[in-house]
XYZ file of N, CA and C in Angstrom:
357
model
N 76.375 274.281 202.265
C 76.204 273.110 203.089
C 75.762 271.944 202.207
N 76.388 270.783 202.354
C 76.021 269.626 201.530
C 74.839 268.887 202.152
N 74.132 268.175 201.276
C 72.971 267.412 201.743
C 73.422 266.167 202.506
N 72.626 265.778 203.471
C 72.899 264.540 204.199
C 72.634 263.356 203.271
N 73.419 262.289 203.389
C 73.176 261.110 202.541
C 71.787 260.528 202.795
N 71.194 259.973 201.725
C 69.897 259.309 201.862
C 70.123 257.874 202.306
N 69.154 257.340 203.004
C 69.221 255.955 203.434
C 69.785 255.826 204.835
N 70.169 254.584 205.147
C 70.676 254.277 206.477
C 72.148 253.945 206.393
N 72.870 254.371 207.403
C 74.279 254.011 207.514
C 74.359 252.518 207.797
N 75.048 251.764 206.921
C 75.049 250.306 207.060
C 76.416 249.713 207.365
N 77.486 250.388 206.938
C 78.827 249.871 207.190
C 79.829 250.918 206.744
N 81.088 250.573 206.848
C 82.168 251.399 206.322
C 82.688 250.730 205.048
N 82.996 251.523 204.055
C 83.509 250.977 202.797
C 84.773 250.157 203.036
N 85.584 250.587 203.967
C 86.836 249.879 204.258
C 86.611 248.500 204.883
N 85.374 248.203 205.312
C 85.054 246.887 205.871
C 84.915 245.812 204.793
N 84.796 246.223 203.530
C 84.494 245.270 202.457
C 85.697 245.177 201.524
N 86.241 243.984 201.421
C 87.392 243.755 200.555
C 86.959 243.718 199.094
N 87.922 243.919 198.199
C 87.668 243.801 196.764
C 87.227 242.373 196.468
N 86.220 242.235 195.585
C 85.643 240.943 195.188
C 85.068 240.190 196.385
N 84.361 240.949 197.241
C 83.733 240.347 198.419
C 82.392 241.021 198.668
N 81.589 240.386 199.511
C 80.262 240.904 199.845
C 80.040 240.809 201.347
N 79.199 241.686 201.839
C 78.832 241.729 203.248
C 77.316 241.730 203.334
N 76.765 240.813 204.127
C 75.314 240.767 204.333
C 74.962 241.664 205.504
N 74.006 242.551 205.278
C 73.518 243.424 206.337
C 71.991 243.422 206.280
N 71.372 243.876 207.344
C 69.914 244.031 207.372
C 69.594 245.518 207.415
N 68.713 245.937 206.519
C 68.209 247.304 206.521
C 66.704 247.195 206.715
N 66.221 247.696 207.836
C 64.802 247.557 208.177
C 64.365 246.098 208.075
N 65.185 245.191 208.589
C 64.951 243.740 208.597
C 64.967 243.109 207.210
N 65.430 243.832 206.195
C 65.512 243.292 204.844
C 66.980 242.986 204.531
N 67.278 241.745 204.083
C 68.673 241.392 203.802
C 69.199 242.049 202.523
N 70.345 242.700 202.663
C 70.991 243.407 201.560
C 72.448 242.944 201.491
N 72.933 242.723 200.281
C 74.342 242.417 200.062
C 75.039 243.698 199.615
N 76.034 244.122 200.374
C 76.890 245.220 199.955
C 78.112 244.564 199.315
N 78.336 244.840 198.036
C 79.336 244.118 197.256
C 80.378 245.098 196.718
N 81.653 244.721 196.868
C 82.733 245.484 196.244
C 83.215 244.682 195.042
N 83.087 245.267 193.856
C 83.471 244.558 192.635
C 84.991 244.546 192.453
N 85.461 243.916 191.391
C 86.899 243.749 191.168
C 87.608 245.067 190.878
N 86.839 246.112 190.545
C 87.424 247.435 190.307
C 87.303 248.345 191.524
N 86.738 247.833 192.606
C 86.610 248.594 193.836
C 85.290 249.304 194.023
N 84.395 249.238 193.019
C 83.083 249.883 193.136
C 82.171 249.155 194.103
N 81.274 249.900 194.738
C 80.330 249.319 195.697
C 78.931 249.258 195.107
N 78.206 248.197 195.468
C 76.849 247.962 194.981
C 76.007 247.428 196.132
N 74.709 247.710 196.095
C 73.767 247.205 197.094
C 72.664 246.445 196.368
N 72.551 245.150 196.671
C 71.546 244.281 196.035
C 70.734 243.576 197.105
N 69.526 243.166 196.736
C 68.793 242.260 197.603
C 69.645 241.008 197.797
N 69.792 240.542 199.015
C 70.720 239.448 199.307
C 70.129 238.067 199.079
N 68.931 237.974 198.562
C 68.299 236.671 198.366
C 68.186 236.363 196.880
N 68.722 235.214 196.471
C 68.636 234.776 195.077
C 67.169 234.714 194.659
N 66.878 235.155 193.454
C 65.495 235.150 192.974
C 65.016 233.756 192.589
N 65.905 232.791 192.540
C 65.526 231.413 192.217
C 65.112 230.659 193.469
N 65.940 230.712 194.503
C 65.628 230.094 195.789
C 66.192 230.984 196.884
N 65.888 230.678 198.106
C 66.263 231.546 199.226
C 67.697 231.338 199.693
N 68.654 231.538 198.804
C 70.066 231.467 199.165
C 70.614 232.881 199.282
N 71.543 233.067 200.222
C 72.165 234.365 200.424
C 73.220 234.609 199.346
N 73.027 235.666 198.560
C 73.996 235.982 197.505
C 75.331 236.426 198.079
N 75.327 237.016 199.265
C 76.581 237.512 199.838
C 77.560 236.385 200.163
N 77.099 235.162 200.153
C 77.987 234.019 200.384
C 78.610 233.505 199.087
N 78.231 234.106 197.960
C 78.727 233.661 196.665
C 79.990 234.389 196.225
N 80.518 233.961 195.093
C 81.732 234.553 194.530
C 81.408 235.823 193.757
N 82.295 236.815 193.874
C 82.193 238.068 193.138
C 83.291 238.071 192.080
N 82.904 238.282 190.825
C 83.870 238.234 189.724
C 83.366 239.046 188.546
N 84.210 239.929 188.023
C 83.920 240.655 186.779
C 82.525 241.278 186.742
N 82.156 242.005 187.772
C 80.876 242.705 187.776
C 79.668 241.843 188.055
N 79.900 240.618 188.579
C 78.788 239.721 188.894
C 78.961 239.136 190.288
N 77.855 238.626 190.814
C 77.896 237.812 192.023
C 77.179 236.514 191.696
N 77.737 235.410 192.158
C 77.192 234.095 191.850
C 76.519 233.505 193.078
N 75.308 233.017 192.899
C 74.605 232.324 193.975
C 75.307 230.990 194.230
N 75.670 230.766 195.462
C 76.384 229.540 195.809
C 75.482 228.306 195.748
N 74.167 228.499 195.766
C 73.244 227.368 195.790
C 73.141 226.625 194.474
N 72.900 227.358 193.387
C 72.706 226.717 192.082
C 73.504 227.375 190.961
N 74.350 228.345 191.288
C 75.263 228.906 190.301
C 74.737 230.040 189.442
N 73.540 230.540 189.702
C 73.059 231.689 188.923
C 73.955 232.894 189.200
N 74.285 233.622 188.153
C 75.067 234.845 188.298
C 74.163 236.041 188.066
N 74.407 237.106 188.841
C 73.632 238.338 188.734
C 74.567 239.504 188.464
N 74.165 240.376 187.542
C 74.915 241.584 187.246
C 74.791 242.538 188.438
N 75.913 243.063 188.911
C 75.905 243.928 190.090
C 75.228 245.268 189.844
N 75.247 245.755 188.625
C 74.652 247.062 188.326
C 73.156 246.975 188.026
N 72.758 245.946 187.302
C 71.355 245.846 186.877
C 70.533 244.871 187.705
N 71.192 243.954 188.428
C 70.479 242.923 189.174
C 69.963 241.799 188.301
N 70.175 241.900 186.989
C 69.662 240.900 186.046
C 70.419 239.578 186.181
N 69.687 238.454 186.110
C 70.372 237.165 186.104
C 71.061 236.960 184.756
N 72.263 236.437 184.803
C 73.037 236.195 183.590
C 73.120 234.714 183.255
N 72.614 233.884 184.168
C 72.623 232.443 183.933
C 71.475 231.801 184.701
N 71.027 230.670 184.193
C 69.962 229.903 184.847
C 70.535 229.193 186.061
N 69.680 228.793 187.002
C 68.231 228.674 186.903
C 67.450 229.948 187.224
N 68.085 230.992 187.739
C 67.343 232.229 188.027
C 66.944 232.915 186.725
N 65.747 233.487 186.711
C 65.311 234.240 185.530
C 64.683 235.580 185.904
N 64.572 235.877 187.186
C 64.063 237.161 187.664
C 65.216 237.966 188.268
N 65.216 239.285 188.089
C 66.285 240.097 188.683
C 66.131 240.210 190.197
N 67.211 240.557 190.854
C 67.175 240.916 192.271
C 67.175 242.436 192.345
N 66.588 243.021 193.379
C 66.560 244.481 193.465
C 67.959 245.068 193.671
N 68.188 246.199 193.036
C 69.407 246.988 193.237
C 68.966 248.276 193.930
N 69.659 248.617 195.007
C 69.255 249.765 195.821
C 70.214 250.934 195.671
N 69.682 252.125 195.937
C 70.509 253.331 195.943
C 71.544 253.212 197.056
N 72.790 253.502 196.701
C 73.905 253.450 197.642
C 74.657 254.769 197.524
N 74.976 255.359 198.669
C 75.752 256.602 198.693
C 76.923 256.454 199.649
N 78.028 257.066 199.273
C 79.200 257.123 200.137
C 79.333 258.529 200.706
N 79.676 258.605 201.983
C 80.012 259.867 202.628
C 81.312 259.612 203.371
N 82.421 259.937 202.722
C 83.719 259.537 203.258
C 83.811 258.028 203.175
N 84.021 257.375 204.304
C 84.099 255.910 204.355
C 82.750 255.281 204.718
N 81.760 256.106 205.030
C 80.446 255.604 205.442
C 79.602 255.225 204.226
N 78.961 254.056 204.312
C 78.102 253.546 203.238
C 76.654 253.651 203.699
N 75.834 254.320 202.899
C 74.412 254.477 203.164
C 73.626 253.747 202.081
N 72.571 253.038 202.489
C 71.709 252.332 201.544
C 70.268 252.733 201.797
N 69.561 252.986 200.699
C 68.144 253.341 200.760
C 67.342 252.211 200.114
N 66.753 251.335 200.944
C 65.997 250.197 200.397
C 64.629 250.605 199.874
N 64.261 251.871 200.055
C 62.997 252.338 199.468
C 63.207 252.828 198.038
N 64.464 252.901 197.596
C 64.776 253.341 196.241
C 65.402 252.186 195.468
N 64.565 251.479 194.699
C 65.031 250.379 193.852
C 65.374 250.999 192.501
N 66.599 250.792 192.041
C 67.081 251.493 190.847
C 66.962 250.693 189.559
N 66.491 249.448 189.633
C 66.498 248.612 188.426
C 65.131 248.086 187.993
N 64.071 248.504 188.605
C 62.747 248.053 188.185
C 62.302 246.726 188.788
N 63.147 246.096 189.586
C 62.741 244.863 190.275
C 61.710 245.237 191.344
N 60.928 244.267 191.790
C 59.940 244.576 192.831
C 60.610 245.119 194.097
N 60.014 246.137 194.662
C 60.526 246.712 195.909
C 60.243 245.750 197.061
N 61.099 245.737 198.061
C 60.862 244.853 199.200
C 59.648 245.288 200.001
N 58.981 244.309 200.582
C 57.862 244.585 201.476
C 58.450 244.801 202.863
N 58.457 246.033 203.312
C 59.094 246.374 204.581
C 58.103 246.453 205.737
N 56.883 246.013 205.515
C 55.877 246.098 206.584
C 55.613 244.771 207.197
């Protein structure tokens, strides 16, 4: 018997186009589910670390997502900013696929960024 996926069911993988992002709330915390140009899925905190702009509204290109507010780019795997004005990473969360179902665990930050305050 296989283990049940960790986290919460947030969407279907087929709902997210290549080079696009979907904003969802997990325990009232905004998360961007992003499909990169190679089809891989990533879960990041949806708020730019520079200002309170939604990253899911930005462009996805070559393993990055760009904040539409001031142009900071973030690496989808590490959450690290690749350009100013942002200089702090955004959290990257554990993401699991079960068939077409996408599960995200916002209690598991995989990149060392501060964990969200869920209380």
